[in-house]
Amino acid sequence: MTCRATRSLINHRVFLADINEHGTVFGGRTLALIDDSSSVSAARVSKQIQVTAAMDHMQFVKPFAVPETMIIDSYVTGTSKRSMEVFVKAVGEDLTTGKRFLGFTCFVTFVTAASPADPTLPIIVPETAEEKFLCAGYEARVQERKAGRATEKETLSHIELGAPEFKK
């Protein structure tokens, strides 16, 4: 399956309801758009129930503001037995000048409910220079994530779940 066959595009015009106290798009709004777009790409590959497992390598390059649009572009860059990695980028466009800029990039990992996936996830075939570059790095990012899981487990084992106590 080609990256292009998994592609999802969302155009989101920035309105005042999206803006935080800094005059730029609120981070939570950005994360929701990322999850929305990337989930479509993952579903096009898996054709089965899948869930968001992680977002990483998040790079905010330039914030979005009014009167701009966020063009959220996502596609699958690799698959394994039950997981898919989706690359997401947002290209901004100033609607008064037409000037474009890169707003952010990240990777989102999805896993299927079935273990292993049923049906088996297809191999992803890149075509463009961008796709070839990103797909070539898939295995290294998978190994990086695996290496980080031990640290994550250690961190989680130290998280307290009790209610905070406030001094009077």
Tab-separated table of N, CA and C in Angstrom:
chain	number	residue	atom	x	y	z
A	1	MET	N	0.855	-1.170	0.000
A	1	MET	CA	0.000	0.000	0.000
A	1	MET	C	0.903	1.236	0.000
A	2	THR	N	0.594	2.208	-0.809
A	2	THR	CA	1.406	3.422	-0.869
A	2	THR	C	1.048	4.379	0.261
A	3	CYS	N	1.999	5.230	0.590
A	3	CYS	CA	1.716	6.288	1.573
A	3	CYS	C	0.524	7.117	1.101
A	4	ARG	N	0.504	7.411	-0.197
A	4	ARG	CA	-0.570	8.236	-0.766
A	4	ARG	C	-1.943	7.626	-0.508
A	5	ALA	N	-2.046	6.296	-0.550
A	5	ALA	CA	-3.330	5.624	-0.319
A	5	ALA	C	-3.809	5.777	1.119
A	6	THR	N	-2.903	6.153	2.028
A	6	THR	CA	-3.271	6.321	3.444
A	6	THR	C	-3.452	7.787	3.818
A	7	ARG	N	-3.223	8.674	2.884
A	7	ARG	CA	-3.180	10.112	3.165
A	7	ARG	C	-4.533	10.656	3.617
A	8	SER	N	-4.463	11.551	4.606
A	8	SER	CA	-5.635	12.271	5.091
A	8	SER	C	-5.288	13.757	5.124
A	9	LEU	N	-6.160	14.584	4.601
A	9	LEU	CA	-5.968	16.038	4.606
A	9	LEU	C	-7.149	16.707	5.288
A	10	ILE	N	-6.838	17.597	6.211
A	10	ILE	CA	-7.867	18.402	6.873
A	10	ILE	C	-7.462	19.856	6.736
A	11	ASN	N	-8.377	20.676	6.265
A	11	ASN	CA	-8.158	22.124	6.252
A	11	ASN	C	-8.966	22.718	7.386
A	12	HIS	N	-8.267	23.392	8.292
A	12	HIS	CA	-8.943	24.000	9.431
A	12	HIS	C	-8.627	25.493	9.454
A	13	ARG	N	-9.645	26.311	9.255
A	13	ARG	CA	-9.463	27.754	9.322
A	13	ARG	C	-9.403	28.169	10.786
A	14	VAL	N	-8.403	28.956	11.134
A	14	VAL	CA	-8.224	29.410	12.511
A	14	VAL	C	-9.230	30.523	12.815
A	15	PHE	N	-10.027	30.315	13.868
A	15	PHE	CA	-10.988	31.300	14.332
A	15	PHE	C	-10.647	31.704	15.765
A	16	LEU	N	-11.274	32.737	16.242
A	16	LEU	CA	-11.008	33.222	17.601
A	16	LEU	C	-11.255	32.144	18.657
A	17	ALA	N	-12.177	31.235	18.409
A	17	ALA	CA	-12.466	30.167	19.373
A	17	ALA	C	-11.281	29.206	19.540
A	18	ASP	N	-10.349	29.208	18.591
A	18	ASP	CA	-9.173	28.334	18.639
A	18	ASP	C	-7.994	28.968	19.372
A	19	ILE	N	-8.114	30.240	19.672
A	19	ILE	CA	-6.962	31.035	20.128
A	19	ILE	C	-6.820	31.026	21.654
A	20	ASN	N	-5.558	30.957	22.113
A	20	ASN	CA	-5.256	31.048	23.549
A	20	ASN	C	-4.910	32.488	23.928
A	21	GLU	N	-4.449	32.687	25.158
A	21	GLU	CA	-4.145	34.047	25.631
A	21	GLU	C	-2.928	34.657	24.941
A	22	HIS	N	-2.184	33.861	24.190
A	22	HIS	CA	-1.022	34.362	23.457
A	22	HIS	C	-1.365	34.780	22.036
A	23	GLY	N	-2.616	34.578	21.649
A	23	GLY	CA	-3.045	34.938	20.303
A	23	GLY	C	-2.730	33.876	19.262
A	24	THR	N	-2.396	32.659	19.720
A	24	THR	CA	-2.105	31.559	18.804
A	24	THR	C	-3.023	30.375	19.117
A	25	VAL	N	-3.043	29.389	18.227
A	25	VAL	CA	-3.932	28.242	18.412
A	25	VAL	C	-3.553	27.475	19.675
A	26	PHE	N	-4.550	27.179	20.485
A	26	PHE	CA	-4.425	26.432	21.727
A	26	PHE	C	-3.864	25.040	21.431
A	27	GLY	N	-2.894	24.579	22.220
A	27	GLY	CA	-2.249	23.284	22.008
A	27	GLY	C	-3.205	22.120	22.001
A	28	GLY	N	-4.209	22.146	22.862
A	28	GLY	CA	-5.190	21.064	22.914
A	28	GLY	C	-5.975	20.949	21.619
A	29	ARG	N	-6.262	22.087	21.014
A	29	ARG	CA	-6.960	22.088	19.714
A	29	ARG	C	-6.076	21.440	18.654
A	30	THR	N	-4.782	21.774	18.689
A	30	THR	CA	-3.815	21.206	17.747
A	30	THR	C	-3.752	19.690	17.906
A	31	LEU	N	-3.665	19.208	19.153
A	31	LEU	CA	-3.591	17.766	19.399
A	31	LEU	C	-4.843	17.042	18.901
A	32	ALA	N	-5.997	17.653	19.070
A	32	ALA	CA	-7.236	17.037	18.593
A	32	ALA	C	-7.231	16.907	17.071
A	33	LEU	N	-6.751	17.931	16.378
A	33	LEU	CA	-6.681	17.875	14.916
A	33	LEU	C	-5.682	16.814	14.455
A	34	ILE	N	-4.564	16.690	15.173
A	34	ILE	CA	-3.569	15.674	14.850
A	34	ILE	C	-4.179	14.284	14.991
A	35	ASP	N	-4.848	14.030	16.113
A	35	ASP	CA	-5.435	12.714	16.359
A	35	ASP	C	-6.522	12.406	15.336
A	36	ASP	N	-7.311	13.398	14.991
A	36	ASP	CA	-8.384	13.230	14.015
A	36	ASP	C	-7.819	12.804	12.665
A	37	SER	N	-6.880	13.565	12.146
A	37	SER	CA	-6.318	13.284	10.830
A	37	SER	C	-5.551	11.962	10.804
A	38	SER	N	-4.690	11.747	11.802
A	38	SER	CA	-3.869	10.534	11.809
A	38	SER	C	-4.710	9.274	11.978
A	39	SER	N	-5.833	9.366	12.690
A	39	SER	CA	-6.682	8.184	12.868
A	39	SER	C	-7.306	7.740	11.552
A	40	VAL	N	-7.571	8.689	10.669
A	40	VAL	CA	-8.106	8.341	9.345
A	40	VAL	C	-7.048	7.578	8.550
A	41	SER	N	-5.802	8.062	8.593
A	41	SER	CA	-4.710	7.368	7.896
A	41	SER	C	-4.547	5.951	8.428
A	42	ALA	N	-4.562	5.791	9.748
A	42	ALA	CA	-4.409	4.467	10.356
A	42	ALA	C	-5.563	3.546	9.963
A	43	ALA	N	-6.772	4.072	9.941
A	43	ALA	CA	-7.936	3.258	9.588
A	43	ALA	C	-7.878	2.802	8.135
A	44	ARG	N	-7.324	3.639	7.267
A	44	ARG	CA	-7.202	3.249	5.861
A	44	ARG	C	-6.256	2.067	5.689
A	45	VAL	N	-5.299	1.921	6.596
A	45	VAL	CA	-4.363	0.797	6.538
A	45	VAL	C	-4.944	-0.434	7.214
A	46	SER	N	-5.476	-0.262	8.418
A	46	SER	CA	-5.851	-1.426	9.224
A	46	SER	C	-7.203	-2.029	8.866
A	47	LYS	N	-8.144	-1.199	8.484
A	47	LYS	CA	-9.507	-1.675	8.205
A	47	LYS	C	-10.075	-2.452	9.388
A	48	GLN	N	-9.649	-2.059	10.601
A	48	GLN	CA	-10.112	-2.708	11.821
A	48	GLN	C	-10.009	-1.716	12.976
A	49	ILE	N	-10.477	-2.111	14.134
A	49	ILE	CA	-10.438	-1.225	15.286
A	49	ILE	C	-8.986	-0.976	15.681
A	50	GLN	N	-8.638	0.303	15.828
A	50	GLN	CA	-7.306	0.673	16.286
A	50	GLN	C	-7.440	1.852	17.241
A	51	VAL	N	-6.427	2.013	18.098
A	51	VAL	CA	-6.437	3.107	19.066
A	51	VAL	C	-5.115	3.852	19.009
A	52	THR	N	-5.159	5.109	19.419
A	52	THR	CA	-3.947	5.910	19.511
A	52	THR	C	-3.130	5.398	20.688
A	53	ALA	N	-1.860	5.063	20.441
A	53	ALA	CA	-0.986	4.567	21.500
A	53	ALA	C	-0.004	5.637	21.961
A	54	ALA	N	0.469	6.482	21.050
A	54	ALA	CA	1.476	7.479	21.418
A	54	ALA	C	1.579	8.570	20.365
A	55	MET	N	2.020	9.733	20.834
A	55	MET	CA	2.418	10.835	19.948
A	55	MET	C	3.843	11.176	20.363
A	56	ASP	N	4.735	11.290	19.381
A	56	ASP	CA	6.107	11.635	19.739
A	56	ASP	C	6.780	12.441	18.631
A	57	HIS	N	8.009	12.816	18.911
A	57	HIS	CA	8.796	13.647	17.998
A	57	HIS	C	8.028	14.911	17.593
A	58	MET	N	7.236	15.442	18.521
A	58	MET	CA	6.439	16.637	18.257
A	58	MET	C	7.360	17.843	18.146
A	59	GLN	N	7.293	18.519	17.009
A	59	GLN	CA	8.096	19.718	16.800
A	59	GLN	C	7.185	20.860	16.370
A	60	PHE	N	7.033	21.836	17.260
A	60	PHE	CA	6.293	23.036	16.913
A	60	PHE	C	7.284	23.996	16.267
A	61	VAL	N	7.062	24.313	15.023
A	61	VAL	CA	7.984	25.151	14.263
A	61	VAL	C	7.531	26.605	14.275
A	62	LYS	N	6.247	26.840	13.988
A	62	LYS	CA	5.690	28.198	13.963
A	62	LYS	C	4.229	28.116	14.385
A	63	PRO	N	3.802	29.007	15.274
A	63	PRO	CA	2.404	28.966	15.732
A	63	PRO	C	1.425	29.458	14.659
A	64	PHE	N	0.176	29.066	14.836
A	64	PHE	CA	-0.902	29.472	13.944
A	64	PHE	C	-1.738	30.556	14.614
A	65	ALA	N	-2.247	31.475	13.813
A	65	ALA	CA	-3.069	32.571	14.328
A	65	ALA	C	-4.134	32.931	13.288
A	66	VAL	N	-5.033	33.839	13.654
A	66	VAL	CA	-6.016	34.394	12.725
A	66	VAL	C	-5.253	35.372	11.827
A	67	PRO	N	-5.388	35.431	10.534
A	67	PRO	CA	-6.318	34.774	9.614
A	67	PRO	C	-5.643	33.663	8.820
A	68	GLU	N	-5.227	32.617	9.476
A	68	GLU	CA	-4.519	31.531	8.801
A	68	GLU	C	-5.366	30.266	8.766
A	69	THR	N	-4.940	29.339	7.934
A	69	THR	CA	-5.546	28.019	7.911
A	69	THR	C	-4.464	26.991	8.224
A	70	MET	N	-4.868	25.926	8.883
A	70	MET	CA	-3.970	24.814	9.186
A	70	MET	C	-4.318	23.691	8.220
A	71	ILE	N	-3.357	23.297	7.398
A	71	ILE	CA	-3.552	22.186	6.478
A	71	ILE	C	-2.862	20.984	7.118
A	72	ILE	N	-3.647	20.105	7.735
A	72	ILE	CA	-3.123	18.940	8.443
A	72	ILE	C	-3.027	17.793	7.439
A	73	ASP	N	-1.817	17.313	7.224
A	73	ASP	CA	-1.529	16.278	6.233
A	73	ASP	C	-0.914	15.087	6.959
A	74	SER	N	-1.532	13.917	6.857
A	74	SER	CA	-0.996	12.733	7.534
A	74	SER	C	-1.001	11.536	6.604
A	75	TYR	N	-0.021	10.642	6.838
A	75	TYR	CA	0.043	9.393	6.098
A	75	TYR	C	0.883	8.386	6.869
A	76	VAL	N	0.642	7.104	6.617
A	76	VAL	CA	1.341	6.027	7.318
A	76	VAL	C	2.752	5.886	6.752
A	77	THR	N	3.726	5.755	7.672
A	77	THR	CA	5.135	5.628	7.273
A	77	THR	C	5.722	4.265	7.628
A	78	GLY	N	4.946	3.393	8.268
A	78	GLY	CA	5.428	2.055	8.575
A	78	GLY	C	4.401	1.257	9.349
A	79	THR	N	4.496	-0.062	9.220
A	79	THR	CA	3.598	-0.969	9.939
A	79	THR	C	4.409	-2.132	10.520
A	80	SER	N	3.835	-2.761	11.545
A	80	SER	CA	4.425	-3.978	12.105
A	80	SER	C	3.289	-4.987	12.310
A	81	LYS	N	3.428	-5.892	13.268
A	81	LYS	CA	2.413	-6.931	13.464
A	81	LYS	C	1.045	-6.371	13.818
A	82	ARG	N	1.040	-5.298	14.633
A	82	ARG	CA	-0.257	-4.699	14.976
A	82	ARG	C	-0.186	-3.192	15.165
A	83	SER	N	0.946	-2.581	14.840
A	83	SER	CA	1.036	-1.129	15.006
A	83	SER	C	1.315	-0.424	13.687
A	84	MET	N	0.940	0.839	13.655
A	84	MET	CA	1.156	1.695	12.501
A	84	MET	C	1.719	3.015	12.977
A	85	GLU	N	2.701	3.534	12.268
A	85	GLU	CA	3.239	4.861	12.561
A	85	GLU	C	2.695	5.807	11.509
A	86	VAL	N	2.141	6.934	11.967
A	86	VAL	CA	1.579	7.934	11.067
A	86	VAL	C	2.357	9.235	11.232
A	87	PHE	N	2.845	9.774	10.121
A	87	PHE	CA	3.503	11.074	10.127
A	87	PHE	C	2.442	12.143	9.918
A	88	VAL	N	2.539	13.219	10.688
A	88	VAL	CA	1.594	14.325	10.564
A	88	VAL	C	2.377	15.629	10.451
A	89	LYS	N	1.984	16.442	9.486
A	89	LYS	CA	2.566	17.782	9.375
A	89	LYS	C	1.430	18.773	9.177
A	90	ALA	N	1.674	19.994	9.616
A	90	ALA	CA	0.700	21.058	9.393
A	90	ALA	C	1.384	22.178	8.641
A	91	VAL	N	0.841	22.484	7.498
A	91	VAL	CA	1.310	23.610	6.703
A	91	VAL	C	0.317	24.735	6.938
A	92	GLY	N	0.854	25.885	7.303
A	92	GLY	CA	0.002	27.045	7.510
A	92	GLY	C	-0.082	27.862	6.243
A	93	GLU	N	-1.200	28.539	6.090
A	93	GLU	CA	-1.361	29.460	4.956
A	93	GLU	C	-2.024	30.728	5.459
A	94	ASP	N	-1.352	31.851	5.250
A	94	ASP	CA	-1.940	33.145	5.581
A	94	ASP	C	-2.985	33.432	4.516
A	95	LEU	N	-4.234	33.535	4.921
A	95	LEU	CA	-5.323	33.689	3.956
A	95	LEU	C	-5.397	35.078	3.341
A	96	THR	N	-4.598	36.029	3.839
A	96	THR	CA	-4.582	37.361	3.233
A	96	THR	C	-3.443	37.526	2.233
A	97	THR	N	-2.380	36.710	2.377
A	97	THR	CA	-1.225	36.838	1.485
A	97	THR	C	-0.965	35.586	0.653
A	98	GLY	N	-1.470	34.445	1.101
A	98	GLY	CA	-1.202	33.188	0.421
A	98	GLY	C	0.132	32.561	0.802
A	99	LYS	N	0.906	33.237	1.650
A	99	LYS	CA	2.208	32.726	2.062
A	99	LYS	C	2.019	31.482	2.925
A	100	ARG	N	2.861	30.455	2.669
A	100	ARG	CA	2.780	29.194	3.407
A	100	ARG	C	3.999	29.006	4.296
A	101	PHE	N	3.799	28.228	5.361
A	101	PHE	CA	4.878	27.942	6.306
A	101	PHE	C	4.620	26.592	6.962
A	102	LEU	N	5.685	25.988	7.509
A	102	LEU	CA	5.540	24.744	8.247
A	102	LEU	C	5.227	25.078	9.695
A	103	GLY	N	4.120	24.535	10.212
A	103	GLY	CA	3.691	24.821	11.578
A	103	GLY	C	4.193	23.796	12.583
A	104	PHE	N	4.046	22.503	12.267
A	104	PHE	CA	4.531	21.451	13.164
A	104	PHE	C	4.616	20.132	12.429
A	105	THR	N	5.362	19.200	13.038
A	105	THR	CA	5.410	17.818	12.583
A	105	THR	C	5.376	16.907	13.807
A	106	CYS	N	4.927	15.680	13.628
A	106	CYS	CA	4.976	14.681	14.694
A	106	CYS	C	4.681	13.303	14.115
A	107	PHE	N	4.870	12.295	14.946
A	107	PHE	CA	4.519	10.924	14.602
A	107	PHE	C	3.505	10.428	15.623
A	108	VAL	N	2.504	9.688	15.146
A	108	VAL	CA	1.483	9.104	16.013
A	108	VAL	C	1.495	7.592	15.779
A	109	THR	N	1.511	6.841	16.858
A	109	THR	CA	1.472	5.380	16.758
A	109	THR	C	0.078	4.890	17.120
A	110	PHE	N	-0.441	4.015	16.289
A	110	PHE	CA	-1.733	3.365	16.522
A	110	PHE	C	-1.499	1.871	16.637
A	111	VAL	N	-2.302	1.201	17.454
A	111	VAL	CA	-2.263	-0.252	17.538
A	111	VAL	C	-3.662	-0.801	17.298
A	112	THR	N	-3.697	-1.989	16.694
A	112	THR	CA	-4.984	-2.632	16.455
A	112	THR	C	-5.444	-3.332	17.720
A	113	ALA	N	-6.745	-3.544	17.828
A	113	ALA	CA	-7.288	-4.265	18.984
A	113	ALA	C	-6.898	-5.737	18.917
A	114	ALA	N	-6.775	-6.283	17.702
A	114	ALA	CA	-6.389	-7.688	17.526
A	114	ALA	C	-4.874	-7.818	17.635
A	115	SER	N	-4.413	-8.916	18.262
A	115	SER	CA	-2.977	-9.135	18.400
A	115	SER	C	-2.631	-10.551	17.970
A	116	PRO	N	-2.031	-10.770	16.801
A	116	PRO	CA	-1.628	-9.761	15.820
A	116	PRO	C	-2.834	-9.237	15.047
A	117	ALA	N	-2.584	-8.208	14.248
A	117	ALA	CA	-3.666	-7.601	13.467
A	117	ALA	C	-4.333	-8.658	12.587
A	118	ASP	N	-5.625	-8.525	12.432
A	118	ASP	CA	-6.376	-9.450	11.601
A	118	ASP	C	-7.389	-8.666	10.782
A	119	PRO	N	-7.162	-8.417	9.507
A	119	PRO	CA	-6.109	-8.996	8.677
A	119	PRO	C	-4.737	-8.360	8.928
A	120	THR	N	-3.709	-9.006	8.392
A	120	THR	CA	-2.334	-8.531	8.519
A	120	THR	C	-2.198	-7.145	7.902
A	121	LEU	N	-1.434	-6.282	8.549
A	121	LEU	CA	-1.229	-4.928	8.035
A	121	LEU	C	-0.321	-4.965	6.813
A	122	PRO	N	-0.651	-4.163	5.794
A	122	PRO	CA	0.158	-4.166	4.577
A	122	PRO	C	1.504	-3.457	4.769
A	123	ILE	N	2.446	-3.781	3.906
A	123	ILE	CA	3.725	-3.070	3.862
A	123	ILE	C	3.474	-1.728	3.192
A	124	ILE	N	4.099	-0.677	3.718
A	124	ILE	CA	3.916	0.671	3.185
A	124	ILE	C	5.012	0.977	2.168
A	125	VAL	N	4.603	1.498	1.016
A	125	VAL	CA	5.533	1.808	-0.065
A	125	VAL	C	5.565	3.323	-0.295
A	126	PRO	N	6.713	3.953	-0.025
A	126	PRO	CA	6.845	5.391	-0.260
A	126	PRO	C	7.100	5.697	-1.737
A	127	GLU	N	6.672	6.875	-2.171
A	127	GLU	CA	6.881	7.269	-3.571
A	127	GLU	C	7.639	8.592	-3.692
A	128	THR	N	7.270	9.590	-2.896
A	128	THR	CA	7.919	10.899	-3.005
A	128	THR	C	9.221	10.925	-2.200
A	129	ALA	N	10.020	11.945	-2.412
A	129	ALA	CA	11.278	12.089	-1.663
A	129	ALA	C	11.000	12.203	-0.162
A	130	GLU	N	9.986	12.975	0.227
A	130	GLU	CA	9.634	13.110	1.643
A	130	GLU	C	9.234	11.759	2.223
A	131	GLU	N	8.361	11.046	1.538
A	131	GLU	CA	7.900	9.744	2.015
A	131	GLU	C	9.060	8.753	2.148
A	132	LYS	N	9.946	8.728	1.160
A	132	LYS	CA	11.092	7.809	1.196
A	132	LYS	C	11.992	8.119	2.388
A	133	PHE	N	12.232	9.392	2.642
A	133	PHE	CA	13.074	9.793	3.769
A	133	PHE	C	12.443	9.361	5.092
A	134	LEU	N	11.158	9.656	5.270
A	134	LEU	CA	10.483	9.340	6.530
A	134	LEU	C	10.310	7.836	6.728
A	135	CYS	N	9.956	7.114	5.679
A	135	CYS	CA	9.800	5.659	5.803
A	135	CYS	C	11.136	4.979	6.083
A	136	ALA	N	12.219	5.521	5.551
A	136	ALA	CA	13.551	4.940	5.798
A	136	ALA	C	13.922	5.010	7.274
A	137	GLY	N	13.382	5.969	8.005
A	137	GLY	CA	13.678	6.122	9.426
A	137	GLY	C	12.734	5.380	10.351
A	138	TYR	N	11.756	4.679	9.782
A	138	TYR	CA	10.733	4.006	10.595
A	138	TYR	C	11.338	3.024	11.598
A	139	GLU	N	12.177	2.109	11.159
A	139	GLU	CA	12.737	1.079	12.049
A	139	GLU	C	13.537	1.706	13.189
A	140	ALA	N	14.304	2.753	12.898
A	140	ALA	CA	15.089	3.416	13.946
A	140	ALA	C	14.169	4.048	14.985
A	141	ARG	N	13.053	4.644	14.542
A	141	ARG	CA	12.111	5.246	15.496
A	141	ARG	C	11.430	4.163	16.332
A	142	VAL	N	11.128	3.013	15.725
A	142	VAL	CA	10.535	1.896	16.475
A	142	VAL	C	11.499	1.444	17.566
A	143	GLN	N	12.773	1.290	17.233
A	143	GLN	CA	13.773	0.862	18.220
A	143	GLN	C	13.927	1.909	19.324
A	144	GLU	N	13.889	3.172	18.955
A	144	GLU	CA	13.966	4.259	19.944
A	144	GLU	C	12.790	4.193	20.909
A	145	ARG	N	11.598	3.919	20.391
A	145	ARG	CA	10.410	3.812	21.249
A	145	ARG	C	10.527	2.614	22.190
A	146	LYS	N	10.994	1.499	21.660
A	146	LYS	CA	11.163	0.300	22.498
A	146	LYS	C	12.159	0.570	23.614
A	147	ALA	N	13.253	1.229	23.295
A	147	ALA	CA	14.274	1.538	24.302
A	147	ALA	C	13.711	2.462	25.378
A	148	GLY	N	12.820	3.358	24.998
A	148	GLY	CA	12.235	4.295	25.954
A	148	GLY	C	11.188	3.687	26.867
A	149	ARG	N	10.658	2.526	26.509
A	149	ARG	CA	9.597	1.914	27.321
A	149	ARG	C	10.064	1.539	28.720
A	150	ALA	N	11.316	1.107	28.873
A	150	ALA	CA	11.826	0.757	30.205
A	150	ALA	C	11.846	1.988	31.101
A	151	THR	N	12.294	3.095	30.559
A	151	THR	CA	12.309	4.343	31.321
A	151	THR	C	10.889	4.776	31.656
A	152	GLU	N	9.993	4.645	30.703
A	152	GLU	CA	8.599	5.013	30.934
A	152	GLU	C	7.986	4.155	32.037
A	153	LYS	N	8.253	2.850	32.035
A	153	LYS	CA	7.717	1.963	33.071
A	153	LYS	C	8.253	2.359	34.441
A	154	GLU	N	9.537	2.687	34.493
A	154	GLU	CA	10.149	3.125	35.755
A	154	GLU	C	9.482	4.403	36.241
A	155	THR	N	9.279	5.346	35.358
A	155	THR	CA	8.622	6.608	35.726
A	155	THR	C	7.206	6.350	36.232
A	156	LEU	N	6.448	5.536	35.504
A	156	LEU	CA	5.068	5.248	35.894
A	156	LEU	C	4.988	4.552	37.242
A	157	SER	N	5.993	3.744	37.574
A	157	SER	CA	5.970	3.044	38.860
A	157	SER	C	6.135	4.010	40.034
A	158	HIS	N	6.558	5.233	39.781
A	158	HIS	CA	6.751	6.234	40.837
A	158	HIS	C	5.643	7.290	40.890
A	159	ILE	N	4.633	7.128	40.063
A	159	ILE	CA	3.536	8.095	40.041
A	159	ILE	C	2.582	7.800	41.186
A	160	GLU	N	2.304	8.814	41.982
A	160	GLU	CA	1.378	8.679	43.123
A	160	GLU	C	-0.046	8.913	42.665
A	161	LEU	N	-0.952	8.129	43.171
A	161	LEU	CA	-2.349	8.212	42.764
A	161	LEU	C	-3.261	8.796	43.832
A	162	GLY	N	-2.736	9.056	45.001
A	162	GLY	CA	-3.552	9.610	46.082
A	162	GLY	C	-3.945	11.064	45.808
A	163	ALA	N	-4.970	11.499	46.516
A	163	ALA	CA	-5.414	12.877	46.400
A	163	ALA	C	-4.387	13.804	47.032
A	164	PRO	N	-4.125	14.943	46.428
A	164	PRO	CA	-3.154	15.867	47.023
A	164	PRO	C	-3.684	16.444	48.336
A	165	GLU	N	-2.789	16.670	49.248
A	165	GLU	CA	-3.168	17.274	50.514
A	165	GLU	C	-2.753	18.741	50.503
A	166	PHE	N	-3.642	19.605	50.950
A	166	PHE	CA	-3.355	21.014	50.973
A	166	PHE	C	-3.208	21.474	52.412
A	167	LYS	N	-2.184	22.239	52.667
A	167	LYS	CA	-1.975	22.774	54.009
A	167	LYS	C	-2.869	23.978	54.200
A	168	LYS	N	-3.362	24.103	55.442
A	168	LYS	CA	-4.241	25.245	55.739
A	168	LYS	C	-3.421	26.408	56.190
